[in-house]
Coordinates of C-alpha atoms and ligand atoms in Angstrom, one line a residue:
M200 CA 5.4 -19.3 -2.9
L201 CA 1.8 -20.6 -3.2
E202 CA 2.7 -23.4 -0.6
E203 CA 4.0 -20.7 1.8
A204 CA 0.8 -18.7 1.6
Q205 CA -1.2 -21.9 2.0
Y206 CA 0.8 -22.9 5.1
Y207 CA -0.1 -19.6 6.9
F208 CA -3.7 -19.9 5.7
Q209 CA -4.1 -23.5 6.9
K210 CA -2.4 -22.6 10.3
A211 CA -5.0 -19.9 10.9
A212 CA -7.8 -22.1 9.6
D213 CA -6.8 -24.7 12.2
V214 CA -7.2 -22.1 14.9
L215 CA -10.6 -21.3 13.6
N216 CA -11.4 -25.0 13.2
L217 CA -12.7 -24.5 9.7
S218 CA -14.1 -27.4 7.7
D219 CA -12.2 -28.6 4.6
R220 CA -15.0 -27.3 2.4
I221 CA -14.9 -23.8 3.8
R222 CA -11.2 -23.8 3.6
E223 CA -11.4 -24.7 -0.1
I224 CA -14.0 -22.0 -0.8
L225 CA -12.0 -19.3 1.0
W226 CA -8.7 -20.4 -0.6
T227 CA -9.7 -20.8 -4.3
P228 CA -9.4 -17.8 -6.5
I229 CA -12.6 -16.8 -8.3
R230 CA -10.8 -16.0 -11.6
V231 CA -7.4 -16.6 -13.2
V232 CA -6.5 -14.7 -16.3
K233 CA -3.5 -15.3 -18.5
V234 CA -2.8 -13.2 -21.5
D235 CA -0.3 -13.2 -24.3
L236 CA 1.0 -9.7 -25.0
V237 CA 2.5 -9.2 -28.4
V238 CA 4.3 -5.9 -29.0
D239 CA 7.0 -4.4 -31.2
D240 CA 10.4 -3.7 -29.6
D241 CA 12.5 -0.7 -30.5
E242 CA 14.1 -2.5 -33.4
G243 CA 10.7 -3.3 -34.9
R244 CA 10.8 -7.0 -34.0
L245 CA 7.8 -8.7 -32.5
Q246 CA 8.2 -9.7 -28.9
H247 CA 5.7 -11.4 -26.6
Y248 CA 5.3 -11.5 -22.9
M249 CA 2.9 -13.3 -20.6
G250 CA 0.6 -11.3 -18.4
Y251 CA -1.4 -12.5 -15.4
R252 CA -4.3 -11.3 -13.2
V253 CA -5.6 -13.5 -10.4
Q254 CA -8.7 -12.4 -8.7
H255 CA -9.0 -14.2 -5.4
N256 CA -12.0 -13.0 -3.4
K257 CA -14.6 -10.2 -3.7
A258 CA -16.7 -10.9 -0.6
R259 CA -15.7 -7.6 1.0
G260 CA -15.7 -5.4 -2.1
P261 CA -14.0 -4.8 -5.5
M262 CA -10.8 -6.7 -5.8
K263 CA -7.5 -4.8 -5.3
G264 CA -3.9 -5.6 -5.7
G265 CA -0.7 -4.5 -7.4
L266 CA 0.8 -5.2 -10.8
R267 CA 4.4 -6.5 -10.8
F268 CA 6.7 -6.4 -13.8
H269 CA 9.4 -9.0 -13.2
P270 CA 11.1 -12.0 -14.9
S271 CA 9.9 -14.2 -12.0
M272 CA 6.2 -13.3 -12.5
D273 CA 4.0 -16.3 -13.2
E274 CA 0.6 -17.7 -12.4
D275 CA 1.7 -19.1 -9.0
H276 CA 3.2 -15.8 -7.9
A277 CA 0.1 -13.9 -8.9
A278 CA -2.1 -16.5 -7.1
A279 CA -0.1 -16.4 -3.9
L280 CA 0.1 -12.6 -3.9
A281 CA -3.7 -12.3 -4.7
N282 CA -4.4 -14.5 -1.8
L283 CA -2.4 -12.3 0.5
M284 CA -4.2 -9.2 -0.8
T285 CA -7.6 -10.7 0.3
W286 CA -6.3 -11.0 3.9
K287 CA -4.4 -7.7 3.8
T288 CA -7.4 -5.6 2.9
A289 CA -9.4 -7.4 5.6
V290 CA -6.7 -6.8 8.3
V291 CA -6.9 -3.1 7.7
D292 CA -10.6 -3.3 7.1
V293 CA -10.8 -1.4 3.8
P294 CA -13.7 -2.3 1.6
F295 CA -11.9 -4.4 -1.0
G296 CA -11.2 -8.0 -1.9
G297 CA -7.9 -9.3 -3.2
A298 CA -6.2 -9.6 -6.6
K299 CA -2.7 -9.5 -8.0
G300 CA -1.1 -9.6 -11.4
G301 CA 1.8 -8.6 -13.6
I302 CA 3.8 -9.3 -16.6
N303 CA 6.7 -11.7 -17.0
C304 CA 9.3 -9.2 -18.4
D305 CA 12.5 -7.5 -17.3
P306 CA 11.8 -3.7 -17.2
L307 CA 15.5 -3.0 -16.6
Q308 CA 16.2 -4.3 -20.1
M309 CA 13.3 -2.4 -21.7
S310 CA 12.9 1.1 -23.0
E311 CA 10.1 3.3 -21.7
R312 CA 8.3 3.0 -25.1
E313 CA 8.4 -0.8 -24.9
L314 CA 7.1 -0.7 -21.3
N315 CA 4.3 1.7 -22.3
A316 CA 3.3 -0.6 -25.2
V317 CA 3.2 -3.8 -23.1
T318 CA 1.3 -2.1 -20.4
R319 CA -1.3 -0.9 -22.8
R320 CA -1.6 -4.3 -24.4
F321 CA -2.2 -5.7 -20.9
V322 CA -5.0 -3.3 -20.3
E323 CA -6.5 -4.2 -23.7
E324 CA -6.5 -7.9 -22.9
T325 CA -7.8 -7.5 -19.4
K326 CA -10.3 -4.6 -19.8
E327 CA -13.3 -6.9 -19.4
V328 CA -12.3 -8.0 -16.0
I329 CA -10.8 -4.9 -14.4
G330 CA -12.7 -1.7 -13.5
P331 CA -13.5 0.7 -10.7
T332 CA -16.1 -1.6 -9.2
T333 CA -14.6 -4.9 -10.1
D334 CA -10.8 -5.0 -9.8
I335 CA -8.5 -2.0 -9.3
P336 CA -4.7 -2.5 -9.9
A337 CA -2.0 -0.5 -8.2
P338 CA 1.9 -0.3 -8.2
D339 CA 4.1 -3.1 -7.1
V340 CA 7.7 -4.2 -8.0
N341 CA 9.0 -2.3 -11.0
T342 CA 5.7 -0.4 -11.6
N343 CA 5.1 3.1 -10.5
A344 CA 2.8 6.2 -10.8
K345 CA 3.7 6.6 -14.5
V346 CA 2.7 3.1 -15.3
M347 CA -0.6 3.6 -13.4
G348 CA -1.2 6.7 -15.5
W349 CA -0.8 4.7 -18.7
I350 CA -3.3 2.2 -17.4
M351 CA -5.9 4.8 -16.6
D352 CA -5.4 6.4 -20.0
E353 CA -5.8 3.1 -21.9
Y354 CA -8.7 1.9 -19.9
S355 CA -10.5 5.2 -20.3
K356 CA -10.3 4.8 -24.1
Y357 CA -12.7 1.8 -23.7
A358 CA -14.8 2.7 -20.7
G359 CA -14.8 6.5 -20.7
F360 CA -13.1 8.7 -18.1
S361 CA -12.3 6.2 -15.3
P362 CA -9.7 7.5 -12.7
G363 CA -11.0 4.9 -10.2
V364 CA -9.8 1.9 -12.3
V365 CA -6.3 2.1 -10.9
T366 CA -4.6 3.7 -7.8
G367 CA -1.1 5.0 -7.2
K368 CA -1.5 7.4 -10.2
P369 CA 0.5 10.6 -10.6
L370 CA -0.8 13.5 -8.5
H371 CA -1.7 15.5 -11.6
L372 CA -3.7 12.6 -12.9
F373 CA -6.1 12.0 -10.0
G374 CA -3.6 10.3 -7.7
S375 CA -3.7 10.9 -4.0
E376 CA -1.4 13.0 -1.8
G377 CA 0.7 10.6 0.3
R378 CA 0.1 7.5 -1.9
E379 CA 3.7 7.3 -3.1
E380 CA 5.1 7.0 0.4
A381 CA 2.1 5.2 2.0
T382 CA 3.5 1.7 2.3
G383 CA 6.7 3.1 3.9
R384 CA 4.7 5.3 6.2
G385 CA 2.6 2.3 7.3
V386 CA 5.8 0.4 8.0
M387 CA 7.0 3.3 10.1
V388 CA 3.7 3.4 12.1
V389 CA 3.6 -0.4 12.9
L390 CA 7.3 -0.2 13.8
E391 CA 6.4 2.5 16.3
E392 CA 3.8 0.2 17.8
A393 CA 6.2 -2.6 18.0
L394 CA 8.8 -0.4 19.7
K395 CA 6.2 0.6 22.3
E396 CA 5.6 -3.1 22.9
R397 CA 9.3 -3.8 23.4
G398 CA 9.8 -0.7 25.6
K399 CA 12.2 0.9 23.0
S400 CA 12.2 4.4 21.5
W401 CA 13.3 5.7 18.1
G402 CA 16.6 7.1 19.4
D403 CA 17.6 3.6 20.7
I404 CA 17.4 1.7 17.5
R405 CA 19.7 0.7 14.7
V406 CA 17.8 -0.4 11.5
A407 CA 18.8 -2.5 8.4
V408 CA 16.7 -2.3 5.3
Q409 CA 16.7 -4.8 2.3
G410 CA 15.3 -3.2 -0.8
F411 CA 15.5 0.5 -1.6
G412 CA 12.6 0.9 -3.9
N413 CA 9.2 2.4 -3.1
V414 CA 8.7 0.6 0.1
G415 CA 12.3 0.4 1.4
A416 CA 13.4 3.9 0.6
N417 CA 10.2 5.6 2.0
A418 CA 10.3 3.5 5.1
A419 CA 14.0 4.3 5.6
R420 CA 13.4 8.0 5.1
L421 CA 10.4 8.2 7.5
I422 CA 12.1 6.1 10.1
S423 CA 15.3 8.1 10.0
E424 CA 13.2 11.3 10.3
Q425 CA 11.9 9.9 13.6
G426 CA 15.5 9.8 14.9
A427 CA 16.4 6.1 14.3
R428 CA 19.7 5.2 12.7
I429 CA 19.5 3.4 9.4
V430 CA 22.9 1.6 9.5
A431 CA 22.7 -0.7 6.5
V432 CA 20.7 -0.8 3.2
A433 CA 21.0 -3.3 0.4
D434 CA 19.4 -3.7 -3.0
H435 CA 19.8 -6.1 -6.0
M436 CA 23.2 -4.7 -6.8
G437 CA 24.8 -4.5 -3.4
G438 CA 24.8 -2.8 0.0
V439 CA 26.0 0.3 1.8
S440 CA 26.5 0.7 5.5
N441 CA 27.3 3.5 8.0
D442 CA 27.5 2.9 11.7
N443 CA 26.6 6.5 12.5
G444 CA 23.5 6.2 10.3
L445 CA 23.2 6.7 6.6
D446 CA 22.1 10.1 5.2
I447 CA 18.9 8.8 3.7
N448 CA 18.0 11.9 1.7
A449 CA 21.4 11.9 0.1
L450 CA 21.1 8.1 -0.6
C451 CA 17.7 8.7 -2.2
D452 CA 19.2 11.3 -4.5
W453 CA 22.0 8.8 -5.4
V454 CA 19.5 6.1 -6.2
N455 CA 17.3 8.4 -8.3
E456 CA 20.3 9.0 -10.5
H457 CA 22.1 5.5 -10.5
R458 CA 19.1 3.1 -9.8
T459 CA 21.1 1.4 -7.1
V460 CA 22.6 2.1 -3.6
K461 CA 25.9 0.6 -4.9
G462 CA 28.6 3.2 -5.2
F463 CA 27.1 5.7 -2.7
A464 CA 30.0 7.6 -1.1
G465 CA 28.3 8.1 2.3
G466 CA 29.0 4.6 3.6
E467 CA 31.0 1.4 3.2
P468 CA 30.1 -1.1 0.5
F469 CA 29.1 -4.7 1.4
N470 CA 27.7 -7.8 -0.2
G471 CA 23.9 -7.3 -0.4
P472 CA 22.7 -10.5 1.1
E473 CA 24.7 -9.8 4.3
V474 CA 22.1 -7.2 5.3
I475 CA 19.9 -10.0 6.7
A476 CA 22.5 -10.8 9.4
W477 CA 23.4 -7.1 10.2
D478 CA 23.9 -6.3 13.9
V479 CA 20.7 -4.2 14.3
D480 CA 17.6 -4.0 16.5
V481 CA 15.2 -3.8 13.6
L482 CA 15.3 -5.6 10.2
I483 CA 13.0 -4.5 7.4
P484 CA 13.0 -6.9 4.4
A485 CA 11.4 -4.7 1.7
A486 CA 12.6 -6.3 -1.6
L487 CA 11.2 -9.7 -2.7
E488 CA 9.9 -12.9 -1.3
D489 CA 12.1 -15.5 0.5
A490 CA 14.7 -13.1 1.9
I491 CA 14.8 -14.8 5.3
T492 CA 14.9 -18.6 4.9
E493 CA 16.1 -21.7 6.8
Q494 CA 19.6 -21.0 5.3
N495 CA 20.1 -17.6 6.9
V496 CA 17.6 -17.3 9.7
D497 CA 20.2 -18.2 12.4
G498 CA 22.2 -15.2 11.4
V499 CA 19.4 -12.7 12.1
K500 CA 20.3 -10.5 15.0
A501 CA 17.4 -8.1 15.0
D502 CA 14.7 -8.7 17.6
I503 CA 12.0 -6.9 15.6
V504 CA 11.4 -7.8 11.9
V505 CA 8.9 -5.7 10.0
E506 CA 7.9 -7.2 6.7
G507 CA 7.8 -4.4 4.2
A508 CA 7.9 -6.9 1.3
N509 CA 5.3 -9.6 0.6
A510 CA 6.2 -13.0 1.8
P511 CA 9.9 -12.2 2.6
T512 CA 10.1 -14.9 5.3
S513 CA 9.7 -18.6 4.7
P514 CA 7.5 -20.5 7.1
A515 CA 10.4 -22.4 8.7
A516 CA 12.3 -19.2 9.1
H517 CA 9.3 -17.4 10.5
D518 CA 8.6 -20.2 13.1
A519 CA 12.3 -20.1 14.1
L520 CA 12.2 -16.4 14.6
V521 CA 9.0 -16.6 16.7
Q522 CA 10.5 -19.4 18.8
R523 CA 13.5 -17.2 19.5
G524 CA 11.2 -14.4 20.7
V525 CA 11.7 -12.1 17.7
L526 CA 8.7 -9.9 17.1
V527 CA 7.7 -10.4 13.4
V528 CA 5.2 -7.9 12.2
P529 CA 3.7 -9.8 9.2
D530 CA 3.4 -8.5 5.7
I531 CA -0.4 -8.5 5.6
L532 CA -0.3 -5.9 8.4
A533 CA 3.1 -4.2 8.0
N534 CA 2.8 -3.3 4.3
A535 CA -0.9 -2.6 4.2
G536 CA -0.4 1.2 4.2
G537 CA -0.2 1.2 0.4
V538 CA -3.6 -0.4 -0.1
T539 CA -5.0 1.8 2.6
V540 CA -4.1 5.0 0.8
S541 CA -5.1 3.3 -2.4
Y542 CA -8.6 3.1 -0.8
F543 CA -8.4 6.8 0.0
E544 CA -7.4 7.5 -3.6
W545 CA -10.2 5.4 -5.0
A546 CA -12.7 7.1 -2.7
Q547 CA -11.4 10.6 -3.8
N548 CA -11.8 9.6 -7.4
I549 CA -15.4 8.4 -7.0
Q550 CA -16.3 11.6 -5.0
Q551 CA -14.2 13.8 -7.4
F552 CA -12.8 15.4 -4.3
R553 CA -9.3 15.9 -3.0
W554 CA -7.9 15.3 0.4
Q555 CA -5.0 17.3 1.9
K556 CA -1.8 15.3 2.8
D557 CA -2.2 15.8 6.5
R558 CA -5.7 14.1 6.3
V559 CA -4.3 11.2 4.3
D560 CA -1.4 10.7 6.8
R561 CA -3.6 11.1 9.8
E562 CA -6.3 8.6 8.6
L563 CA -3.6 6.2 7.5
T564 CA -1.9 6.3 10.9
D565 CA -5.3 5.7 12.6
I566 CA -6.0 2.7 10.5
M567 CA -2.6 1.2 10.9
R568 CA -2.6 1.6 14.7
K569 CA -6.1 0.1 14.9
A570 CA -5.1 -2.9 12.8
Y571 CA -1.9 -3.4 14.8
A572 CA -4.0 -3.3 18.1
A573 CA -6.6 -5.7 16.6
V574 CA -3.9 -8.2 15.6
R575 CA -2.1 -7.9 18.9
E576 CA -5.4 -8.5 20.7
M577 CA -6.1 -11.6 18.6
A578 CA -2.6 -12.9 19.3
E579 CA -3.1 -12.5 23.1
E580 CA -6.6 -14.0 23.0
K581 CA -5.6 -17.1 21.1
S582 CA -1.9 -17.3 22.3
I583 CA -0.6 -17.2 18.8
D584 CA 2.0 -15.3 16.9
M585 CA 1.2 -12.0 15.1
R586 CA 1.1 -13.6 11.6
T587 CA -1.3 -16.3 12.6
A588 CA -3.4 -13.7 14.4
A589 CA -3.5 -11.4 11.4
F590 CA -4.7 -14.4 9.2
V591 CA -7.3 -15.4 11.8
L592 CA -8.7 -11.9 12.0
A593 CA -8.7 -11.6 8.2
I594 CA -10.2 -15.0 7.5
R595 CA -12.9 -14.3 10.1
R596 CA -13.8 -10.9 8.4
V597 CA -13.8 -12.3 4.9
G598 CA -15.8 -15.4 6.1
E599 CA -18.4 -13.2 7.8
A600 CA -18.8 -11.1 4.7
A601 CA -19.2 -14.1 2.5
K602 CA -21.7 -15.6 4.9
A603 CA -23.7 -12.4 5.0
R604 CA -23.7 -12.3 1.2
M605 CA -24.8 -15.9 1.3
Y606 CA -21.8 -17.2 -0.7
I607 CA -21.5 -19.5 2.3
K608 CA -24.9 -20.7 3.3
E609 CA -24.0 -23.5 5.8
E610 CA -23.5 -22.7 9.4
I611 CA -19.8 -22.0 10.1
Q612 CA -18.2 -21.0 13.3
L613 CA -15.9 -18.1 12.6
Ligands
NAD200 P1 10.4 -1.5 -6.2 O1 10.5 -2.1 -7.5 O2 10.1 -0.1 -6.0 O3 11.8 -1.8 -5.3 C1 12.3 -3.1 -5.2 C2 13.6 -3.0 -4.5 O4 14.1 -4.3 -4.1 C3 14.7 -2.4 -5.3 O5 15.5 -1.6 -4.5 C4 15.5 -3.6 -5.8 O6 16.8 -3.3 -6.1 C5 15.4 -4.5 -4.6 N1 15.7 -5.9 -4.9 C6 15.2 -6.6 -5.9 N2 15.8 -7.9 -5.8 C7 16.6 -7.9 -4.7 C8 17.4 -8.8 -4.1 N3 17.5 -10.0 -4.7 N4 18.1 -8.5 -3.0 C9 18.1 -7.2 -2.5 N5 17.2 -6.3 -3.0 C10 16.5 -6.6 -4.1 O7 9.3 -2.4 -5.4 P2 8.4 -2.0 -4.1 O8 7.1 -1.4 -4.6 O9 9.2 -1.2 -3.2 O10 8.0 -3.4 -3.6 C11 8.9 -4.1 -2.7 C12 8.1 -5.2 -2.0 O11 7.1 -4.6 -1.2 C13 7.5 -6.3 -2.8 O12 7.4 -7.5 -2.1 C14 6.0 -5.7 -3.0 O13 5.1 -6.7 -3.3 C15 5.8 -5.2 -1.6 N6 4.8 -4.2 -1.5 C16 4.8 -3.0 -2.3 C17 3.8 -2.1 -2.1 C18 3.8 -0.8 -2.8 O14 2.9 0.1 -2.5 N7 4.7 -0.5 -3.8 C19 2.7 -2.3 -1.2 C20 2.8 -3.5 -0.4 C21 3.8 -4.4 -0.6

């Protein structure tokens, strides 16, 4: 995964004609933390899990990025995702740098007590390097508002009342209105911009979504509310389709109870991976990385791909899609709605002030539209695809900030 992030970074650095030294400085994380988390399981046996936090760049502000609890979590994953966060926060121009982390564990096999214990151990072991002005975690795969609440509680034991140490918290614990659905809402907003570009409207389109967690379910719900038909949805257990459009509210109720779309009676079952090749206008990969690869890219029928997940498309697959004229709205733009509302949450926590939901939604929409327009403009100016354009824009912003703070003293053309 790190090589894939590096491929996109280098491609944009070529456009900017950056020297090897500057590339190295902008690429290298400033801190890599690896912690051993020893906790009791429910049977009273000692278990241990590895936790990671990679802090990539802080030129534009405190570092920001999610925490992922997953068996595939390791240092490389954290480093690649931290890197993407630096560019993502720059694309939407929120005042943060980039970080990412998580714990190598399988939350589906753990009780809530065990998850609580391992989360608190993680905070204990990383409390010196996270904080409201240094590094602010947020939810990612298999973490949610409840986990963020535990983090705030544990960190506050050491540092005093600190709601700004983490975002994506529960509403009654200094979370923000609109944060839970923010990434999905951002996906919806950039899709609307992509539709305008392609001369299509909501009523015209059929959509397939891979992943029905925070990002996929909220994106599907908001997009179906616009009048589009969500005809296929898949998760790690399987898929469900309905040519007339799935009833997304009913599907959300089903998933809340059963933790999977599998078995939902409002559609036909199918084998999950087939969702990538579904006959649709829009494909939204919103699960994990490497969903679209060299192996399945030829099957993709959508002519707009909006990357709800981080790094869902391999470089070879991405380049093949672009070559075929598919509009790929890249992760660092498409799923930046979450970090944008995390910024609003952090600002509200610092000001001890609450925004109404309509303000959150309105300002999120403005930022996402502005970012889409800036990336589109860069793509036109340099005759490059949207992903390379997003990286160029972001590297330029981060580079300018680093230069202004004199991290980078030598003259560089950005
Ligand atoms: P989540 O844990 O809420 O949901 C993940 C979903 O993906 C689940 O429906 C799960 O069943 C599905 N899934 C897992 N493995 C799969 C597989 N092999 N095939 C099909 N589906 C599979 O996670 P999330 O927060 O929705 O995150 C999803 C993606 O979006 C990740 O790449 C994450 O980094 C990215 N992202 C999340 C946020 C956020 O605010 N939560 C923000 C930006 C980016």
